[in-house]
CSV table of C-alpha atoms in Angstrom, one decimal:
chain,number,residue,atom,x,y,z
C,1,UNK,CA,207.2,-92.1,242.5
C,2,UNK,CA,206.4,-94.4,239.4
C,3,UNK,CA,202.8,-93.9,239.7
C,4,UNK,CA,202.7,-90.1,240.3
C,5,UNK,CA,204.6,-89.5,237.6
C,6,UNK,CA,202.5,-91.8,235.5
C,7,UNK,CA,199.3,-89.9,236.8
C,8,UNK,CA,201.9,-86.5,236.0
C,9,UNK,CA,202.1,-87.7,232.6
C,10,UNK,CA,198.4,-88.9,231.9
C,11,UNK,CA,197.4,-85.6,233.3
C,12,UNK,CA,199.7,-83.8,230.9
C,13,UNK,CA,198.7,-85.6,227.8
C,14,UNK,CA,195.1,-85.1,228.5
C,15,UNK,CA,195.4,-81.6,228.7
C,16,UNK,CA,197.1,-81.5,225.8
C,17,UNK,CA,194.5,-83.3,223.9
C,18,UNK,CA,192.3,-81.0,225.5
C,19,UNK,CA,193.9,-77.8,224.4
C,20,UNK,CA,194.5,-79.4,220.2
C,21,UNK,CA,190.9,-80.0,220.7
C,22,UNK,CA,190.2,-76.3,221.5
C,23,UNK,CA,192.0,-75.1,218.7
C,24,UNK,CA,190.9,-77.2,216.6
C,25,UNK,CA,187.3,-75.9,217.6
C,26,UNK,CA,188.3,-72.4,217.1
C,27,UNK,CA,189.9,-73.4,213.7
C,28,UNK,CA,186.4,-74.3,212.5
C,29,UNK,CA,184.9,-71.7,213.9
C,30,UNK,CA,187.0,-69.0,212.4
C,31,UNK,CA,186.6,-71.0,209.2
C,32,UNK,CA,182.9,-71.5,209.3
C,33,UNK,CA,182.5,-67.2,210.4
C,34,UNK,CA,185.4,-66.8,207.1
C,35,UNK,CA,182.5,-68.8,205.0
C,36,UNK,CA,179.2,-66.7,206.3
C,37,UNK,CA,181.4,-63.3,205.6
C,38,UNK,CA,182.3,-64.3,202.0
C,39,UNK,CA,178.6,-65.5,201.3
C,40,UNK,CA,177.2,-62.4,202.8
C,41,UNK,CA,179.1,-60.2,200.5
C,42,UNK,CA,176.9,-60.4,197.4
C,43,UNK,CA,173.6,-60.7,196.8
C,44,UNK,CA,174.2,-61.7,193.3
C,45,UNK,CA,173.7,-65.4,192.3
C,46,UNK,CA,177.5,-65.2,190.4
C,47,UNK,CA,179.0,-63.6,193.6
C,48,UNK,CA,177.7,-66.2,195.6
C,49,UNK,CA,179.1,-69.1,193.2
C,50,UNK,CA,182.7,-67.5,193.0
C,51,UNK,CA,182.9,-67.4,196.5
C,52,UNK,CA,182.1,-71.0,196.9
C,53,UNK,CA,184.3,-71.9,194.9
C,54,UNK,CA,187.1,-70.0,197.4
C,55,UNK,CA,186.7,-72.2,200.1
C,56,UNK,CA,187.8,-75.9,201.2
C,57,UNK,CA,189.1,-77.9,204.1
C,58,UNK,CA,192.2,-76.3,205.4
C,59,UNK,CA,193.0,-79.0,207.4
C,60,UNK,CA,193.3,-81.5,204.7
C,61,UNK,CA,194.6,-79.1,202.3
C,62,UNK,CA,191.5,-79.9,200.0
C,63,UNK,CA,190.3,-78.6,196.7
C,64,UNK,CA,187.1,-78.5,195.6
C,65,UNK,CA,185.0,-79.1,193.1
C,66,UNK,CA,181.6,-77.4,192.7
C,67,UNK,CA,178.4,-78.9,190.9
C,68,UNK,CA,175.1,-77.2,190.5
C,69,UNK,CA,171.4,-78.3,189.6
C,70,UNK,CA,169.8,-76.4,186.1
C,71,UNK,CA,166.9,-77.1,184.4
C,72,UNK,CA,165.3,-80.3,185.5
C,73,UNK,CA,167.8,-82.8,186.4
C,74,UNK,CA,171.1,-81.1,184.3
C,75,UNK,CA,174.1,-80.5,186.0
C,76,UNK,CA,176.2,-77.8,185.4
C,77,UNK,CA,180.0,-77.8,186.8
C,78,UNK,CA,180.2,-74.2,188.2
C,79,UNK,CA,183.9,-74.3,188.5
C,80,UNK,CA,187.3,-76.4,190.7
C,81,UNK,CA,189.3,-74.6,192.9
C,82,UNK,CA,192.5,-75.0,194.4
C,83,UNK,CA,194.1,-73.5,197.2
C,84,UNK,CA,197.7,-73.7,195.4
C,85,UNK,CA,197.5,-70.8,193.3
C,86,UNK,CA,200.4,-72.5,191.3
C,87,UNK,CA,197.9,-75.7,190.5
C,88,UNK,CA,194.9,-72.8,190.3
C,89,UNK,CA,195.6,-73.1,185.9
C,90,UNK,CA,195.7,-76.4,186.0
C,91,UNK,CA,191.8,-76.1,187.5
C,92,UNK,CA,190.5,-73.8,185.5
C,93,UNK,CA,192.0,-75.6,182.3
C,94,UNK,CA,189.9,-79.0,183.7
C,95,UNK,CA,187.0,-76.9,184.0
C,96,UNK,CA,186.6,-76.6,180.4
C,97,UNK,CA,187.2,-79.9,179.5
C,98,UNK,CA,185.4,-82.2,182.6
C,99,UNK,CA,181.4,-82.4,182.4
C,100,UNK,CA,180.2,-84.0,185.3
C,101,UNK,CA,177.8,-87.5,184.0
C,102,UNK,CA,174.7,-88.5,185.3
C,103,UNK,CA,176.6,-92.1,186.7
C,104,UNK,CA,179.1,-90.6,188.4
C,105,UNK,CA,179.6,-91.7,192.1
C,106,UNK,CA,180.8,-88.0,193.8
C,107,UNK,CA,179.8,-84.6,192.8
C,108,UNK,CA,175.7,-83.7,192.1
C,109,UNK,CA,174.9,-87.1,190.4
C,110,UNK,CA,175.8,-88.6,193.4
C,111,UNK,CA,173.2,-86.7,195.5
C,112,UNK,CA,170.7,-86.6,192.7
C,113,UNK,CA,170.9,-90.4,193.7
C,114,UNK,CA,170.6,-89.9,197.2
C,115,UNK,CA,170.6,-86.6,198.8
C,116,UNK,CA,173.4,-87.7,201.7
C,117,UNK,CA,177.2,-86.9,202.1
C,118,UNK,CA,179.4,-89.9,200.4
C,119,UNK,CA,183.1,-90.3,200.8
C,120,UNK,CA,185.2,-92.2,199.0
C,121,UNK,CA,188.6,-93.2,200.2
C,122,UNK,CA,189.8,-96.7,198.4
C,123,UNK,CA,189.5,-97.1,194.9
C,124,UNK,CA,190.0,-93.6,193.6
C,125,UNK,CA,191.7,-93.7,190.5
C,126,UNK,CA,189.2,-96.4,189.2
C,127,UNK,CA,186.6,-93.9,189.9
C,128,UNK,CA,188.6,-90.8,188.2
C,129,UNK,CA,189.6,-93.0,185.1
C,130,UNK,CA,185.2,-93.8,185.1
C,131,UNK,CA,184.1,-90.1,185.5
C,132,UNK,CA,187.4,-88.2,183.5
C,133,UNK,CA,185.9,-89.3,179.8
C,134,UNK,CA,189.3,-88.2,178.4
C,135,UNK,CA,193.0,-89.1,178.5
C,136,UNK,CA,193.9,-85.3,179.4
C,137,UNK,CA,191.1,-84.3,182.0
C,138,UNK,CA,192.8,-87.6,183.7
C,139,UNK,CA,196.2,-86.3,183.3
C,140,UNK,CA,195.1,-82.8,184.7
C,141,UNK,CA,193.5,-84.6,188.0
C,142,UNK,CA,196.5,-86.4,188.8
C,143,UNK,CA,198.7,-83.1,188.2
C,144,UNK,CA,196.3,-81.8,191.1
C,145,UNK,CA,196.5,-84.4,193.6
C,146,UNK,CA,194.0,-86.8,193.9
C,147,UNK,CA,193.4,-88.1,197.6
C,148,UNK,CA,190.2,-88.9,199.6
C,149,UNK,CA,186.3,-87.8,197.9
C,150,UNK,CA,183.7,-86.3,200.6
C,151,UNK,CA,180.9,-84.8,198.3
C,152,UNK,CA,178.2,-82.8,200.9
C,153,UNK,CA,174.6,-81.4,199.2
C,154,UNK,CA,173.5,-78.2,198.8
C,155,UNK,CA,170.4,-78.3,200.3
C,156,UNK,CA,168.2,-75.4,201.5
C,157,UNK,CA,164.3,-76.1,202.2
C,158,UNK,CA,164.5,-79.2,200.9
C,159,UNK,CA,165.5,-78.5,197.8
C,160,UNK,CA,168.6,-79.8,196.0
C,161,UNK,CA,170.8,-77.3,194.7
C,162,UNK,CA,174.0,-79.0,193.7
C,163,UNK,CA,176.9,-80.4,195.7
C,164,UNK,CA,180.5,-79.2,196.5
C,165,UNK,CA,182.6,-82.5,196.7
C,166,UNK,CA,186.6,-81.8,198.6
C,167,UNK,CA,189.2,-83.9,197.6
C,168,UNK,CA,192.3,-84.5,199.9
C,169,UNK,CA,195.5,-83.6,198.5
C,170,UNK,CA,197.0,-86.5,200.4
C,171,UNK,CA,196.2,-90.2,199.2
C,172,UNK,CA,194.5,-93.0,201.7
C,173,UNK,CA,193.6,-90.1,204.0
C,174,UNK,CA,190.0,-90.5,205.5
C,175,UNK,CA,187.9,-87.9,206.5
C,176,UNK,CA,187.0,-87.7,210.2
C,177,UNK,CA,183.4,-87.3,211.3
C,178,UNK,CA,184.6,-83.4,212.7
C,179,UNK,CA,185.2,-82.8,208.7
C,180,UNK,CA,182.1,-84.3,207.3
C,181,UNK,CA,180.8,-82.5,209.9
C,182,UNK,CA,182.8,-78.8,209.1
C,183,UNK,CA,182.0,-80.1,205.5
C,184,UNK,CA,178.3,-80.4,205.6
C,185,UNK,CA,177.9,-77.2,208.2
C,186,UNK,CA,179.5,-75.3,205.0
C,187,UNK,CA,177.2,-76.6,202.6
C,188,UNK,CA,174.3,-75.8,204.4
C,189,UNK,CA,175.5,-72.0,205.0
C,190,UNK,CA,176.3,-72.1,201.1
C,191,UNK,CA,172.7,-73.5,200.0
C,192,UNK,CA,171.1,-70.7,201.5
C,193,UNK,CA,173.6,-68.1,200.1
C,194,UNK,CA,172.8,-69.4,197.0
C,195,UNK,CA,169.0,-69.8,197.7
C,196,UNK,CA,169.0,-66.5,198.6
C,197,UNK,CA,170.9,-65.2,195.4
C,198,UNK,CA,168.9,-66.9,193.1
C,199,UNK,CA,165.7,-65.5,194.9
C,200,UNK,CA,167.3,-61.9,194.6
C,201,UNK,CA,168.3,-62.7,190.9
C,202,UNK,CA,164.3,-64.1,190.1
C,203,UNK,CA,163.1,-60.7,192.0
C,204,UNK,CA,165.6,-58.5,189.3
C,205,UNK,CA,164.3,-60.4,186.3
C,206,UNK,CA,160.6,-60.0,187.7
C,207,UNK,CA,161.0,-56.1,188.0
C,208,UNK,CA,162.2,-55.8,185.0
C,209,UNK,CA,159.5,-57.5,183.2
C,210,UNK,CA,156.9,-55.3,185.1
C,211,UNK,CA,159.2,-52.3,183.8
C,212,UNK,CA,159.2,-53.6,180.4
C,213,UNK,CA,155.2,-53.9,180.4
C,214,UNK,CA,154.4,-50.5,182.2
C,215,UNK,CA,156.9,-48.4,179.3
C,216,UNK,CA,155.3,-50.7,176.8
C,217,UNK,CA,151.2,-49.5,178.6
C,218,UNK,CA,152.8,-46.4,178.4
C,219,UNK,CA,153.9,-46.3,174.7
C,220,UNK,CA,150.6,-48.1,173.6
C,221,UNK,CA,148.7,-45.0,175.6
C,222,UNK,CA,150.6,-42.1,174.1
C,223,UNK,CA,150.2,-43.5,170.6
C,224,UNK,CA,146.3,-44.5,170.9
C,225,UNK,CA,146.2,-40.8,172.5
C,226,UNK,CA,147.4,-39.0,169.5
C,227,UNK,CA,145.4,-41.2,166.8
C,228,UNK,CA,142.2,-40.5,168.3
C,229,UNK,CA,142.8,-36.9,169.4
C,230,UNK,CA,142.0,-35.6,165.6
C,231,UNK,CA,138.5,-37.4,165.2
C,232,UNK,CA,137.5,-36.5,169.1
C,233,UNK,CA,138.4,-32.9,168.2
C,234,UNK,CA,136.4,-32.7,165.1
């Protein structure tokens, strides 16, 4: 009797762990097919951005941070978003103040450095304190909640783009592979959003160069038109 209900129970667990495993896939999946739906809703290259800056890992209750490539090797903090509207002001007041730095170890330096996902789970204020350049931007991050740091490029035909870097509400929290994975499987759907907006945005400012020269053709035409009309006449 011992033993079948030992096999009962073993059974029971396993199918447990089987069914938090199914959800958990679906979880992913609804959140990866939330991800494509927001990044297929503009074309623009700001639309695109803003709705990056909508997303992180639900299951960690993450913010994010989001860090994009310019000219040459500048980096540009596109903006910090947190899923607690209440702590939203407190993100968009750090945005002004905290400039991402060529040394620091998360965010687009990081992968500017090398192109692969880094997480950082011990040692996090030290490397706040290093990258926060001011007493208040420090103050800010802690009023957010500063846990675990899982920073995931935005790569799309291998070409670096920027990062998005999640941070754990929770202290001492490590990611698990299935979130680097759900991390990285985000990134890559959000590089080619953003490939693909910047394309679209390069194709507007193209055509409206060529419109520019063809009124300007058009202009020089009509004028050289009507000077030389009189002395063809006579």
């Amino acid at each position: 009797q011992r033993q079948v209900a030992e096999q009962m129970l073993l059974g029971a667990l396993r199918e447990h762990g089987i069914a938090e495993d199914a959800e958990d896939a679906r979880r992913r999946a609804a959140f990866l097919a939330e991800a494509g739906r927001l990044f297929a809703e503009s074309l623009d290259q700001t639309g695109t951005l803003v709705a990056l800056t909508k997303l992180a890992l639900p299951a960690l209750g993450a913010w994010c941070i989001v860090d994009v490539l310019g000219e040459g090797t500048s980096i540009r903090r596109l903006a910090i978003y947190h899923p607690d509207p209440g702590k939203q002001k407190l993100a968009r007041e750090l945005e002004a103040t905290w400039m991402p730095g060529a040394d620091d170890p998360f965010g687009a330096a990081a992968m500017v450095r090398d192109p692969r996902s880094v997480a950082i789970t011990e040692g996090i204020e030290a490397a706040l304190a290093a990258t926060a350049h001011d007493a208040g931007s420090l103050r800010i991050l802690r009023q957010l909640g500063i846990g675990s740091l899982l920073t995931v490029p935005l790569v799309t035909r291998n070409r670096l783009l920027g990062a998005i870097t999640f941070v754990s509400a929770e202290p001492g929290v490590a990611y698990s592979p299935e979130d680097v994975q759900l991390a990285e499987d985000l990134a890559g759907r959000a590089a080619l959003a953003l490939d693909n907006a910047q394309v679209h945005d390069l194709a507007l400012v193209l055509r409206r160069s060529a419109e520019t020269a063809n009124r300007a053709k058009t202009a020089f035409l009509a004028a050289m038109s009507h000077e030389l009309r009189t002395p063809l006449n006579a």
